[in-house]
CSV table of C-alpha atoms in Angstrom, one decimal:
chain,number,residue,atom,x,y,z
A,5,GLU,CA,15.2,27.8,-19.1
A,6,PRO,CA,13.9,27.9,-15.6
A,7,GLU,CA,15.0,25.2,-13.4
A,8,VAL,CA,12.6,23.0,-12.0
A,9,SER,CA,13.3,21.5,-8.4
A,10,PRO,CA,11.8,18.0,-8.2
A,11,GLU,CA,9.5,17.4,-5.3
A,12,PRO,CA,11.5,14.7,-3.0
A,13,GLU,CA,8.3,13.5,-1.1
A,14,VAL,CA,6.6,12.7,-4.3
A,15,GLU,CA,9.7,10.8,-5.7
A,16,ALA,CA,10.3,8.9,-2.6
A,17,GLU,CA,6.6,7.7,-2.4
A,18,ALA,CA,6.8,6.5,-6.1
A,19,GLU,CA,10.0,4.5,-5.1
A,20,TYR,CA,8.0,2.5,-2.6
A,21,ASP,CA,4.9,2.3,-4.7
A,22,PHE,CA,6.0,-1.1,-6.3
A,23,MET,CA,3.1,-3.4,-5.4
A,24,SER,CA,0.4,-4.1,-8.2
A,25,ASP,CA,-3.2,-2.9,-7.4
A,26,ALA,CA,-4.2,-6.4,-7.3
A,27,GLU,CA,-1.8,-7.3,-4.7
A,28,SER,CA,-2.6,-4.2,-2.7
A,29,ALA,CA,-6.3,-5.2,-2.9
A,30,ALA,CA,-5.7,-8.8,-1.8
A,31,LEU,CA,-3.7,-7.5,1.3
A,32,GLN,CA,-6.5,-5.1,2.0
A,33,THR,CA,-9.1,-8.1,1.9
A,34,ARG,CA,-6.7,-9.9,4.3
A,35,LEU,CA,-6.9,-7.2,6.6
A,36,ASP,CA,-10.8,-6.9,6.4
A,37,LEU,CA,-10.8,-10.7,6.8
A,38,ALA,CA,-8.7,-10.6,10.0
A,39,GLN,CA,-11.1,-8.0,11.5
A,40,ALA,CA,-14.0,-10.4,10.7
A,41,TYR,CA,-12.2,-13.4,12.4
A,42,ILE,CA,-11.5,-11.3,15.5
A,43,ASP,CA,-15.2,-10.5,15.6
A,44,MET,CA,-15.8,-14.3,15.7
A,45,GLN,CA,-13.1,-14.8,18.3
A,46,GLU,CA,-10.8,-16.7,15.9
A,47,THR,CA,-7.8,-14.6,16.7
A,48,ASP,CA,-5.2,-17.5,15.8
A,49,LEU,CA,-6.6,-17.2,12.2
A,50,ALA,CA,-6.7,-13.3,12.4
A,51,LYS,CA,-2.9,-13.2,13.6
A,52,GLU,CA,-1.7,-15.3,10.6
A,53,LEU,CA,-3.7,-13.0,8.2
A,54,LEU,CA,-2.1,-10.0,10.0
A,55,GLN,CA,1.5,-11.4,9.9
A,56,THR,CA,1.0,-11.8,6.1
A,57,VAL,CA,0.1,-8.1,5.8
A,58,ILE,CA,3.0,-6.8,7.9
A,59,THR,CA,5.3,-8.8,5.7
A,60,ARG,CA,4.0,-8.1,2.5
A,61,GLY,CA,1.7,-4.9,2.6
A,62,SER,CA,2.1,-1.2,2.2
A,63,ALA,CA,3.4,0.9,4.8
A,64,GLU,CA,-0.3,2.0,5.7
A,65,GLN,CA,-1.5,-1.5,5.7
A,66,GLN,CA,1.5,-2.6,7.8
A,67,THR,CA,0.5,0.0,10.3
A,68,GLN,CA,-3.2,-1.1,10.3
A,69,ALA,CA,-2.1,-4.6,10.7
A,70,LYS,CA,0.3,-3.8,13.7
A,71,GLN,CA,-2.5,-1.7,15.3
A,72,ILE,CA,-5.0,-4.5,15.2
A,73,LEU,CA,-2.5,-7.1,16.3
A,74,GLU,CA,-1.4,-5.0,19.2
A,75,SER,CA,-5.2,-4.6,20.4
A,76,LEU,CA,-5.4,-8.5,20.4
A,77,SER,CA,-2.5,-8.8,22.8
């Protein structure tokens, strides 16, 4: 029987992929909405949404939210 070595990257990624698609989509919507608020100069509302994404989003969403937040300060 040939030995099959598991791919560590794939395993690690799967471990962190615990968010439901619906939750992920809702957080993505918050990111988009935050950007719309920024476009309307409603930065306080945008910051609240971005903080939620930083707390509950996927790694990629958190990175996006942090970048947007940094661009506001």
